[in-house]
PDB file of C-alpha atoms in Angstrom:
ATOM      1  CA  UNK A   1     144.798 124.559 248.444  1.00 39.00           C
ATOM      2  CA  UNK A   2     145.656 121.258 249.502  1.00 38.00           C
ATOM      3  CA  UNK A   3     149.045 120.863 252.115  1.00 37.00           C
ATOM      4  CA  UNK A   4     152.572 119.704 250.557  1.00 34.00           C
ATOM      5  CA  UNK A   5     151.739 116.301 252.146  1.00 37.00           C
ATOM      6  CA  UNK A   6     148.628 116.027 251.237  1.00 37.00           C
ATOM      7  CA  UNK A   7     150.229 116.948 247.740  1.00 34.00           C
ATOM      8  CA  UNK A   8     153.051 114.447 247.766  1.00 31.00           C
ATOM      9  CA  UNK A   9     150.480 111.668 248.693  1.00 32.00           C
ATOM     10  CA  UNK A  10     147.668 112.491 245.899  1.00 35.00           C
ATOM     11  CA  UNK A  11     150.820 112.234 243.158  1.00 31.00           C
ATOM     12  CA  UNK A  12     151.831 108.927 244.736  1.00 30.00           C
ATOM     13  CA  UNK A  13     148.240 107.606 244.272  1.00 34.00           C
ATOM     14  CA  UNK A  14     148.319 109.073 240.741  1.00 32.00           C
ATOM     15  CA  UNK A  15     151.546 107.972 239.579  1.00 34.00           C
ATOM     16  CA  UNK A  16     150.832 104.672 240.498  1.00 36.00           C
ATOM     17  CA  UNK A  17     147.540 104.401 238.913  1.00 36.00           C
ATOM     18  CA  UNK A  18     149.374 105.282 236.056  1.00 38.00           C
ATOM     19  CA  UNK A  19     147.473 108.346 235.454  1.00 34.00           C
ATOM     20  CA  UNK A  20     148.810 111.641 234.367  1.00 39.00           C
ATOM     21  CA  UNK A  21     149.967 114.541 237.498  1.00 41.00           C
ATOM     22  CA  UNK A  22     148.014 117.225 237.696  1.00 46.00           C
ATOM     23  CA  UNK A  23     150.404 120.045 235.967  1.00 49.00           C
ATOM     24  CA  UNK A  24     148.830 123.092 237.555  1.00 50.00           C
ATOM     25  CA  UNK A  25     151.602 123.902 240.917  1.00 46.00           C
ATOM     26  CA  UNK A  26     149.895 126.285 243.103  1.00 39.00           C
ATOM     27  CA  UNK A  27     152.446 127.360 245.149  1.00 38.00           C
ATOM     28  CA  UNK A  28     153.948 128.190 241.881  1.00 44.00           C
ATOM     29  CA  UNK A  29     150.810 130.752 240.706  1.00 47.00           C
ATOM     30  CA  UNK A  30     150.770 134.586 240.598  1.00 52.00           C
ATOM     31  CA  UNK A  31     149.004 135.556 244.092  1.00 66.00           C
ATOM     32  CA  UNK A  32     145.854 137.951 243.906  1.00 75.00           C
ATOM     33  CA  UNK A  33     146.403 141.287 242.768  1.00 75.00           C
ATOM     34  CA  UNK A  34     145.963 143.992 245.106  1.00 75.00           C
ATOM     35  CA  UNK A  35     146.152 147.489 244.283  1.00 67.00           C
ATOM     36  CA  UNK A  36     149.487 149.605 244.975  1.00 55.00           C
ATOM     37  CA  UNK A  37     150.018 152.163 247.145  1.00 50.00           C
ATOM     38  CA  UNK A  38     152.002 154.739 245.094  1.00 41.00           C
ATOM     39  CA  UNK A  39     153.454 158.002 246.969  1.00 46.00           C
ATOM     40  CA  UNK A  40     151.778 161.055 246.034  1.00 41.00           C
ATOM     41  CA  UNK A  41     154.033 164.456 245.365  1.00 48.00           C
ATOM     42  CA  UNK A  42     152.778 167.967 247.563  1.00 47.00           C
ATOM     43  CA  UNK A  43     152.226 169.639 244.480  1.00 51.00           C
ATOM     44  CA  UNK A  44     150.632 166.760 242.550  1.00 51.00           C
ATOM     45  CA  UNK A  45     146.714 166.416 241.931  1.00 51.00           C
ATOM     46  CA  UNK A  46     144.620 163.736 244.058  1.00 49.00           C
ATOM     47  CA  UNK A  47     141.995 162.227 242.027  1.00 54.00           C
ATOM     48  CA  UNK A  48     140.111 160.147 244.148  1.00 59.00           C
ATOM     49  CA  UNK A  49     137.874 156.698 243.847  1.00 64.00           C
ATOM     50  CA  UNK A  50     133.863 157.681 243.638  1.00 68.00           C
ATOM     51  CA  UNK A  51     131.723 157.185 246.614  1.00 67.00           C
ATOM     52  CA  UNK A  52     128.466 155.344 246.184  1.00 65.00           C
ATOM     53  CA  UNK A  53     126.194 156.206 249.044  1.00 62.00           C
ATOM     54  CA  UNK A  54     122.779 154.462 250.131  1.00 62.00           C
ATOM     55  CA  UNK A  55     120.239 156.076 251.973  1.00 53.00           C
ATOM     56  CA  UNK A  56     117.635 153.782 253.756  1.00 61.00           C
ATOM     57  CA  UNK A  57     114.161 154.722 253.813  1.00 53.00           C
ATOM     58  CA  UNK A  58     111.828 154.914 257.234  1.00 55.00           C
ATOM     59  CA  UNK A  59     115.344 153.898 259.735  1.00 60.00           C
ATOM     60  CA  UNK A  60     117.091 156.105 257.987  1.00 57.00           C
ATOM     61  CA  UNK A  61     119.931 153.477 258.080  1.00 62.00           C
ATOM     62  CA  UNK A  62     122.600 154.184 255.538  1.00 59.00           C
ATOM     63  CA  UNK A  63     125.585 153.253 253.997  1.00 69.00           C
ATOM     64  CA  UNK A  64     129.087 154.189 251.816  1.00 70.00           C
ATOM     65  CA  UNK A  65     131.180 152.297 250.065  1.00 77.00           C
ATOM     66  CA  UNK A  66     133.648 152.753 247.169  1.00 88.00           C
ATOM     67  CA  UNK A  67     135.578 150.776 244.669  1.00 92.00           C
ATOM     68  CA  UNK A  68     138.917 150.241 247.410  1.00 94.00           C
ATOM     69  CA  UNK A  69     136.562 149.341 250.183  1.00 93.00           C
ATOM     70  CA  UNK A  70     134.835 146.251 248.010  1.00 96.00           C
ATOM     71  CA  UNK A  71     138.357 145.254 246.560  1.00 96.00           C
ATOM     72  CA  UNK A  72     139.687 144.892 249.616  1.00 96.00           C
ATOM     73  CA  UNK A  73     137.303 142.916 251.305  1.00 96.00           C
ATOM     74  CA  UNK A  74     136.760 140.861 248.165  1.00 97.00           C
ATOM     75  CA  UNK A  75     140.811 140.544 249.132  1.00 97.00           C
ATOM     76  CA  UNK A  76     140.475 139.473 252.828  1.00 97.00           C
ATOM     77  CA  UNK A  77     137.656 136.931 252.200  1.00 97.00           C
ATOM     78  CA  UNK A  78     139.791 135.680 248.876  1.00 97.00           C
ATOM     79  CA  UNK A  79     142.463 135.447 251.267  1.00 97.00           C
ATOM     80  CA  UNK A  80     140.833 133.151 254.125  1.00 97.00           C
ATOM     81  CA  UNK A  81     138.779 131.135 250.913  1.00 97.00           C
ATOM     82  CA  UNK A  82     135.590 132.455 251.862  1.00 97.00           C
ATOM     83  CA  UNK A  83     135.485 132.236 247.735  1.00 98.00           C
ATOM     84  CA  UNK A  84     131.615 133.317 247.213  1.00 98.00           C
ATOM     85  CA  UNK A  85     131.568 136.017 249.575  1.00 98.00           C
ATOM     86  CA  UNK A  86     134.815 137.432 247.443  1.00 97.00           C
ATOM     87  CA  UNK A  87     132.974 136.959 244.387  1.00 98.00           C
ATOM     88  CA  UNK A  88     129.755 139.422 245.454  1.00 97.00           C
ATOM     89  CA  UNK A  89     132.535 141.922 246.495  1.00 97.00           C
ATOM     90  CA  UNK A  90     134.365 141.838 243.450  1.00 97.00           C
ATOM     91  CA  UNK A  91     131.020 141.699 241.050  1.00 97.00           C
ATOM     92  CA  UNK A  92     129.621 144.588 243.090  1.00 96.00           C
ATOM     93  CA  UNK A  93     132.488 146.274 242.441  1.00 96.00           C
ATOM     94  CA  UNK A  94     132.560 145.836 238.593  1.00 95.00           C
ATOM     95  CA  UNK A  95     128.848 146.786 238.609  1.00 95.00           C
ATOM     96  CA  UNK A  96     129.035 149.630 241.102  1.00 94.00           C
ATOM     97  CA  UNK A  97     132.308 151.199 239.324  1.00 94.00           C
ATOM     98  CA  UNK A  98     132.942 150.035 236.083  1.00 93.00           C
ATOM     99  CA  UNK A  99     135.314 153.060 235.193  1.00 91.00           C
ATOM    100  CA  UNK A 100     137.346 152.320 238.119  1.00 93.00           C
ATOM    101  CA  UNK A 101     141.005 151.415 237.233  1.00 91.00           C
ATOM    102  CA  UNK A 102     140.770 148.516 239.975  1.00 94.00           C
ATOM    103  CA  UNK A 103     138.309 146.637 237.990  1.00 96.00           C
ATOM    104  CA  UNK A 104     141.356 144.655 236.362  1.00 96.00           C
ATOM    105  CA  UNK A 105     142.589 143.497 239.442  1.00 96.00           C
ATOM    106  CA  UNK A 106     139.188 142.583 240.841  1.00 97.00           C
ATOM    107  CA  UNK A 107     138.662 140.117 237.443  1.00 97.00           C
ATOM    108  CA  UNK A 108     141.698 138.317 238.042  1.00 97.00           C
ATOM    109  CA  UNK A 109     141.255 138.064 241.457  1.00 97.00           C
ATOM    110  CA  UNK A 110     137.734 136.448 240.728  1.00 98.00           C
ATOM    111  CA  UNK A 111     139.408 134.297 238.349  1.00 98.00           C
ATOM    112  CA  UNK A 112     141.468 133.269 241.088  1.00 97.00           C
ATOM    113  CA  UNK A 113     138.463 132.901 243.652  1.00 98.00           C
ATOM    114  CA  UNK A 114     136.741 130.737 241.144  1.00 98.00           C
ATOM    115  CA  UNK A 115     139.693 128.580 240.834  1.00 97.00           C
ATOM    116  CA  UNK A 116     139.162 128.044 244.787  1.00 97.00           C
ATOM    117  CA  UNK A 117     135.569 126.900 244.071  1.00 97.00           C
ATOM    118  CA  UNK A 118     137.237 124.807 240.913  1.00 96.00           C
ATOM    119  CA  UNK A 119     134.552 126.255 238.803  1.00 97.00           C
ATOM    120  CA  UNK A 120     137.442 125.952 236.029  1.00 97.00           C
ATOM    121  CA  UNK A 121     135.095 127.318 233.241  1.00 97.00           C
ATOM    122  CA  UNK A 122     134.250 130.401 235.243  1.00 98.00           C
ATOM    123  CA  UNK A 123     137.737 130.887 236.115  1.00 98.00           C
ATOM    124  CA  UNK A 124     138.332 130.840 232.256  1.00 98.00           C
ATOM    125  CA  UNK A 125     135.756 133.185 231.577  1.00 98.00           C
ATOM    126  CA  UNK A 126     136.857 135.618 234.142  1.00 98.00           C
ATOM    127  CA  UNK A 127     140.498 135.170 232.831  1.00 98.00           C
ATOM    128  CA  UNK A 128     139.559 136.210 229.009  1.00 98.00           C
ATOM    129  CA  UNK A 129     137.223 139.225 229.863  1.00 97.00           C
ATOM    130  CA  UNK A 130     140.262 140.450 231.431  1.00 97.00           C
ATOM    131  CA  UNK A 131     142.501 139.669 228.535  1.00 97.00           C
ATOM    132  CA  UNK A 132     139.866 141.454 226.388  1.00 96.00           C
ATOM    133  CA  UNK A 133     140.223 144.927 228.130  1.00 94.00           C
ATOM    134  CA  UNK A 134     142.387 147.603 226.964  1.00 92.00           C
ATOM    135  CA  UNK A 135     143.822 148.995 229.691  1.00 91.00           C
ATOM    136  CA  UNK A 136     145.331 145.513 231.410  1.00 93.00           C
ATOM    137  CA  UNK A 137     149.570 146.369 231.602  1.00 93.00           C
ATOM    138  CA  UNK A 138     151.656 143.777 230.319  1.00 93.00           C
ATOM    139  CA  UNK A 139     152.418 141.814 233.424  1.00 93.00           C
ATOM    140  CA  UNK A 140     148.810 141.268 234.810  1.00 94.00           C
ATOM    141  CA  UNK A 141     147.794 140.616 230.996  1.00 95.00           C
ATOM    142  CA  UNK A 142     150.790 137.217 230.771  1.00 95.00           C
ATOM    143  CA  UNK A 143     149.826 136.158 234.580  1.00 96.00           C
ATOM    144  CA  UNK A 144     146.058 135.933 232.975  1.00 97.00           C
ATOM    145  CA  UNK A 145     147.246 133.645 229.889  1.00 97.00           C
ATOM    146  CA  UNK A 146     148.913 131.314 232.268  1.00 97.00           C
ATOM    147  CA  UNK A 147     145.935 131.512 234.688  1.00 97.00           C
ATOM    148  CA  UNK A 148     143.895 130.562 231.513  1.00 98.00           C
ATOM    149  CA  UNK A 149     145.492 128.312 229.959  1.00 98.00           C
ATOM    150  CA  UNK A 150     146.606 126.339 233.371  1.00 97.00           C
ATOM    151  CA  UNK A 151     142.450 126.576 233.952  1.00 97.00           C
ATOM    152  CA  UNK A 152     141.488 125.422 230.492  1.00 98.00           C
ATOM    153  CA  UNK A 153     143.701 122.001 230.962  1.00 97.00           C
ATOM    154  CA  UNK A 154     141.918 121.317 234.293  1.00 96.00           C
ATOM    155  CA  UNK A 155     139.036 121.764 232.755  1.00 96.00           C
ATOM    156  CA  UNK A 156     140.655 119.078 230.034  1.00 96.00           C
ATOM    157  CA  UNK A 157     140.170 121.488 227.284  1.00 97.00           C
ATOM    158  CA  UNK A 158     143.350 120.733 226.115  1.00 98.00           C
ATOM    159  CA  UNK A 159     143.535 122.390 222.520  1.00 98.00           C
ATOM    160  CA  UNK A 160     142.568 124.811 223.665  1.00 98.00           C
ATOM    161  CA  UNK A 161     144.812 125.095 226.736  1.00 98.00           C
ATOM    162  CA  UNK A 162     147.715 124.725 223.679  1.00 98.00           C
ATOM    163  CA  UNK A 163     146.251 127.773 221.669  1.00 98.00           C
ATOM    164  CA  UNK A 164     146.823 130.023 224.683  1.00 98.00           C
ATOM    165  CA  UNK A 165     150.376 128.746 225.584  1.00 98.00           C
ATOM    166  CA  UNK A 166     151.285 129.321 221.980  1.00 98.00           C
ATOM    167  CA  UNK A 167     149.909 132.851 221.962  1.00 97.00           C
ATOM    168  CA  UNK A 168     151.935 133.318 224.834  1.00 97.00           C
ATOM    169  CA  UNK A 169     155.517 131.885 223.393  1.00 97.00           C
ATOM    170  CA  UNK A 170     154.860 134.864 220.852  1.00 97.00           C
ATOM    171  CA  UNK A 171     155.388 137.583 223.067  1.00 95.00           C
ATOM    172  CA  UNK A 172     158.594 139.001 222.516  1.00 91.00           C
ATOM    173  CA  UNK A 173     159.009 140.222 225.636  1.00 89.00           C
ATOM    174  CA  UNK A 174     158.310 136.999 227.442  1.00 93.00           C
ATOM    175  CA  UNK A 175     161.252 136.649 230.552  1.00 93.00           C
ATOM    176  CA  UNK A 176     163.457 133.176 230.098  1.00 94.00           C
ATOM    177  CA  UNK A 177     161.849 131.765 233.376  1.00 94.00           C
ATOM    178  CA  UNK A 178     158.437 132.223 231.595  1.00 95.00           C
ATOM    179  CA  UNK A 179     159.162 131.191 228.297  1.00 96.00           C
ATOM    180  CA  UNK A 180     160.414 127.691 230.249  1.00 97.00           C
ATOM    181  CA  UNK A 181     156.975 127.664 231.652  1.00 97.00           C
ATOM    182  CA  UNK A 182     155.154 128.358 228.713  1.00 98.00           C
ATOM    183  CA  UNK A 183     156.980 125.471 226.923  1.00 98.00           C
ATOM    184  CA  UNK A 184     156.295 123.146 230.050  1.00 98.00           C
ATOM    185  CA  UNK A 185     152.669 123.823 229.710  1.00 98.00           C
ATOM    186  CA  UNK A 186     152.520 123.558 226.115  1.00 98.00           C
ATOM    187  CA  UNK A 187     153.917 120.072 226.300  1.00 98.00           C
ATOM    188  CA  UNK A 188     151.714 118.891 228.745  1.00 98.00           C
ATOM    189  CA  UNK A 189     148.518 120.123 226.813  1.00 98.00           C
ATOM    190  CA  UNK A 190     150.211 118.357 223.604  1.00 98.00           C
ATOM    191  CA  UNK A 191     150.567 114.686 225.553  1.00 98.00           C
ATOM    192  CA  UNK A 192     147.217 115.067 226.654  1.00 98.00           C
ATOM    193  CA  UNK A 193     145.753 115.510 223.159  1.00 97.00           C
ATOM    194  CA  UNK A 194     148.048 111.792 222.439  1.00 97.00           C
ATOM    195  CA  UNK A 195     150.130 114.437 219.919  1.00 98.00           C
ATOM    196  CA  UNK A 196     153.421 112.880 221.213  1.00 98.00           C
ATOM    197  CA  UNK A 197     155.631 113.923 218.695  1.00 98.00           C
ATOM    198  CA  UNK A 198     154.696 117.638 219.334  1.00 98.00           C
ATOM    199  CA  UNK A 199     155.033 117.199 222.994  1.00 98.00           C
ATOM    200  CA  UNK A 200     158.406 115.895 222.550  1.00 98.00           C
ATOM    201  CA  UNK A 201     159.457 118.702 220.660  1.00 98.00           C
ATOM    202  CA  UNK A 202     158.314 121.188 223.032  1.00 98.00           C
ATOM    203  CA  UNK A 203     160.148 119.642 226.047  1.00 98.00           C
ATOM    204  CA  UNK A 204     162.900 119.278 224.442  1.00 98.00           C
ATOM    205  CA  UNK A 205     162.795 122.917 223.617  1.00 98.00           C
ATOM    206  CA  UNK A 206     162.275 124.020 227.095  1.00 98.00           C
ATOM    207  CA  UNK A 207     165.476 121.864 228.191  1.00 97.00           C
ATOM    208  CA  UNK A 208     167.653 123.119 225.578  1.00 97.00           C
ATOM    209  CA  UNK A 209     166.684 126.554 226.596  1.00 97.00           C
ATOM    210  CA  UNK A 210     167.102 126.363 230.125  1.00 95.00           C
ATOM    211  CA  UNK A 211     170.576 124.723 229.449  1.00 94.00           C
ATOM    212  CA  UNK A 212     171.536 127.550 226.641  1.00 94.00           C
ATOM    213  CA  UNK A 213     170.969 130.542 229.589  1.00 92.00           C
ATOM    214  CA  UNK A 214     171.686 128.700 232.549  1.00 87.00           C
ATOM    215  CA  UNK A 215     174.911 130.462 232.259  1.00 84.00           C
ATOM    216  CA  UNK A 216     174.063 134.206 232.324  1.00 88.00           C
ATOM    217  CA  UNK A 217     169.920 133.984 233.793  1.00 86.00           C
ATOM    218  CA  UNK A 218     169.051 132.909 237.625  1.00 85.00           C
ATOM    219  CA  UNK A 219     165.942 130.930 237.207  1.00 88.00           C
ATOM    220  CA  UNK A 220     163.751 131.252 240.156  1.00 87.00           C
ATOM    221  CA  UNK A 221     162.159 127.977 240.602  1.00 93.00           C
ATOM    222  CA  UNK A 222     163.754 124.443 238.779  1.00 96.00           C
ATOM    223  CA  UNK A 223     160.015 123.234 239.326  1.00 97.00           C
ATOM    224  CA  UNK A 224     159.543 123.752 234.842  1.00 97.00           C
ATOM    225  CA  UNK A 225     162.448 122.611 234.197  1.00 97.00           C
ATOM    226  CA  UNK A 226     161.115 119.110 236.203  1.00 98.00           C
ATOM    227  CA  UNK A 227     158.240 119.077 234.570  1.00 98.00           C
ATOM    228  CA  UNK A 228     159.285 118.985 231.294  1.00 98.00           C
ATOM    229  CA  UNK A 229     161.663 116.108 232.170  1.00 98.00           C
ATOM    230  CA  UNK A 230     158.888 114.110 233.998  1.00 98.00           C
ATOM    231  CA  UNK A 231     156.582 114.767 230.878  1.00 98.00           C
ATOM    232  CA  UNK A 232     158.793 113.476 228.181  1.00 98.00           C
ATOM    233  CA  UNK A 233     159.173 110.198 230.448  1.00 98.00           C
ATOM    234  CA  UNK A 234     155.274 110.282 230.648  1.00 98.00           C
ATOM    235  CA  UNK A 235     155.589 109.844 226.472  1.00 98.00           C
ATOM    236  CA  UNK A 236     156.870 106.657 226.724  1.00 98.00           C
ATOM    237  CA  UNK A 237     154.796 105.753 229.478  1.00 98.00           C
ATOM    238  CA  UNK A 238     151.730 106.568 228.012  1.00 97.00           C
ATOM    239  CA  UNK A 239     152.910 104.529 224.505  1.00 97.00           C
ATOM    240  CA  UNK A 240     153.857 101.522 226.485  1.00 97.00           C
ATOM    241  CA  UNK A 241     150.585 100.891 228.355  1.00 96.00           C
ATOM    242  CA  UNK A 242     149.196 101.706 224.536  1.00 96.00           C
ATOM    243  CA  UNK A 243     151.259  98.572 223.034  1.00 95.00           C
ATOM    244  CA  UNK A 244     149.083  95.187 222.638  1.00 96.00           C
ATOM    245  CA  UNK A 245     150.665  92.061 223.355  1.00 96.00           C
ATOM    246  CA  UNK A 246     149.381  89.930 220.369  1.00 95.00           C
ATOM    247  CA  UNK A 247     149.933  86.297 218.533  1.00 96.00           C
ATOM    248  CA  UNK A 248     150.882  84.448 217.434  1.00 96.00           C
ATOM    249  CA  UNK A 249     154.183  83.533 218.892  1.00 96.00           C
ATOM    250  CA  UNK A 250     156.723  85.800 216.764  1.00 96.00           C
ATOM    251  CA  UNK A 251     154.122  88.881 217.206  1.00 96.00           C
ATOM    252  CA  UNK A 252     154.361  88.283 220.706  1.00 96.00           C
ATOM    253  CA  UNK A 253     158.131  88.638 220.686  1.00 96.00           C
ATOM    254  CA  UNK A 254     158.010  91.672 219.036  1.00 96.00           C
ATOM    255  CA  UNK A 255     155.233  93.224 220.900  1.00 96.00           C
ATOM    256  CA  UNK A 256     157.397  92.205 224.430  1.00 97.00           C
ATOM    257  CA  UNK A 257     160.937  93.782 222.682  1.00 97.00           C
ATOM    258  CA  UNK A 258     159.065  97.289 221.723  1.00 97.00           C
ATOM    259  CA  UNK A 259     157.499  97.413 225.313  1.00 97.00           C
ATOM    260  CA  UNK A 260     160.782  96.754 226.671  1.00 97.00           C
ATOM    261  CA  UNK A 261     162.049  99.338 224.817  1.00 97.00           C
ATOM    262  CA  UNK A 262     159.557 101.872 225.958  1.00 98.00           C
ATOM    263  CA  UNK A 263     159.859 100.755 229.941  1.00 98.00           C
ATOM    264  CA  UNK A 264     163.245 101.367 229.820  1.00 98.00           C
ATOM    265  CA  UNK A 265     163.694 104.815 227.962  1.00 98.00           C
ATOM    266  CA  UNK A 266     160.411 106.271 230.393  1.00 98.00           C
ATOM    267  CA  UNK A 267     162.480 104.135 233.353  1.00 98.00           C
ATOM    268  CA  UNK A 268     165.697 106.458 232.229  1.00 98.00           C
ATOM    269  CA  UNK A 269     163.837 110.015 231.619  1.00 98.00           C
ATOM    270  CA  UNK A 270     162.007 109.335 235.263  1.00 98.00           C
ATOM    271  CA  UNK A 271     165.537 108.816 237.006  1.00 98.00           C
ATOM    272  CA  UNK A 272     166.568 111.934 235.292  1.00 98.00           C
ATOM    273  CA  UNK A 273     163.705 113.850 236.709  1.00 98.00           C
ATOM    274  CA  UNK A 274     164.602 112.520 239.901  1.00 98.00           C
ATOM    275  CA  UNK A 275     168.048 114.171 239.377  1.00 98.00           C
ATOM    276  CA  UNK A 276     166.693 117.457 238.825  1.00 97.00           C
ATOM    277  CA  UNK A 277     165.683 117.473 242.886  1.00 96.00           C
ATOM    278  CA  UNK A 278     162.600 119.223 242.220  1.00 97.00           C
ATOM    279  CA  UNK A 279     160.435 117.494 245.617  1.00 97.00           C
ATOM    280  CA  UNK A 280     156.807 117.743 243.825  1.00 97.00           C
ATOM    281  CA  UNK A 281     158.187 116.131 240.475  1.00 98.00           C
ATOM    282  CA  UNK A 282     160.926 114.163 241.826  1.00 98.00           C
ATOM    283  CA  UNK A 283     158.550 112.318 243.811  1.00 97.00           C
ATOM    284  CA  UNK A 284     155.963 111.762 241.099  1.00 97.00           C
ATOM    285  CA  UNK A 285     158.388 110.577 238.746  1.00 97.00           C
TER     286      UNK A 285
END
């Protein structure tokens, strides 16, 4: 991960390149999963991980190890970005103890280590053998479709970045301050693929919705609701850099009035991102 200034500068550099900001936040992205602790009644029964023991041969050197001990060193060297020495705990884990109910966590939490090594399409892969197991509980199972989908638009696999934020928007259950950020990605993946009308729509959406339950739900970061706004000024960005200036002379005119147009209605929807106060998008836009 890259500091807040470091951050701040890159979107400066971008922004005035005129190329599109990065819409992945990682200070914004579910943390590795680690496994809970959960108190144990006197009377209840203790069922315990399964040891895998090694016995050396003429030094007699051995060694034991279970499915907690690999997770949580995959954990510690995830933690200080030691990235491939994570991955051999976590694979050894998954090979050693496939029936183990920590497997789950150790596949997102390799998603998340390849993500550090921005191998995006292993990260993918990673995130949608997890998605394909039964057993994944609800939460760890949306944290995965945004960890996918936020890895497929790195990767600039944009469709298919959208397909997974739509799947997502049809979980009933989705919170508010999830749905937002569902509809922030969406949009983004949308004005990559040049579908501007679409991404338009989607914003929009997200705004209206934020404003509709501002009034009864506490939304824990306004960093979606920036997006969205810096994104729909990014539409007519994108179209005015698109629009030829051509003759003859009364072509010309026109061509200079729609551009005109364009610079001042992205010129508007950036000043209202500013307002939102959001520091990462405020500064971008």
């Amino acid at each position: 991960m890259t500091s807040r200034s470091s951050a701040v500068l890159g979107l400066l550099a971008l922004a005035c390149a005129g190329r599109p900001v990065v819409a992945m936040n990682p200070s914004a992205a579910p943390s590795l999963r680690a496994a809970a602790e959960v108190p144990v009644p006197s009377h209840a029964k203790i069922v315990l991980e399964p040891l895998r023991i090694i016995v050396g041969s003429a030094e007699g050197t051995s060694s034991v190890y279970d499915a907690r001990t690999l997770f949580e060193e995959g954990n510690d060297a995830l933690m200080q970005r030691r990235y491939d020495e994570a991955l051999t705990h976590y694979d050894r884990l998954d090979a050693d103890f496939p029936e183990s109910r920590l497997v789950v966590l150790a596949c997102y939490n390799a998603g998340l280590a390849h993500e550090g090594r921005k191998d995006y399409a292993a990260a993918a892969e990673r995130y949608r053998r997890l998605l394909a197991r039964p057993e994944v509980d609800v939460a760890t199972a949306v944290d995965a479709e945004f960890r996918l989908g936020a890895v497929l638009a790195e990767g600039q696999r944009y469709l298919d970045a959208a397909m997974v934020f739509e799947a997502t928007l049809k979980r009933p259950d989705l919170p508010p301050s999830s749905r937002i950020e569902a509809l922030a990605r969406l949009g983004f993946a949308l004005l990559e693929t040049r579908d501007f009308a679409g991404a338009e729509e989607v914003l929009r959406s997200a705004l209206a919705f934020g404003r509709e339950i501002q009034a009864t739900q506490h939304l824990e970061t306004d960093y979606y609701i920036a997006m969205c706004q810096f994104y729909l000024g990014e539409i007519p960005h994108r179209q005015f850099d698109a629009v030829p200036l051509r003759m003859p002379r009364e072509q010309l005119e026109r061509d200079i009035v729609h551009k005109s147009d364009l610079f001042l209605l992205a010129r508007d929807r950036f000043i209202k991102t500013v307002e939102v106060r959001n520091p990462y998008w405020a500064t971008a836009a």
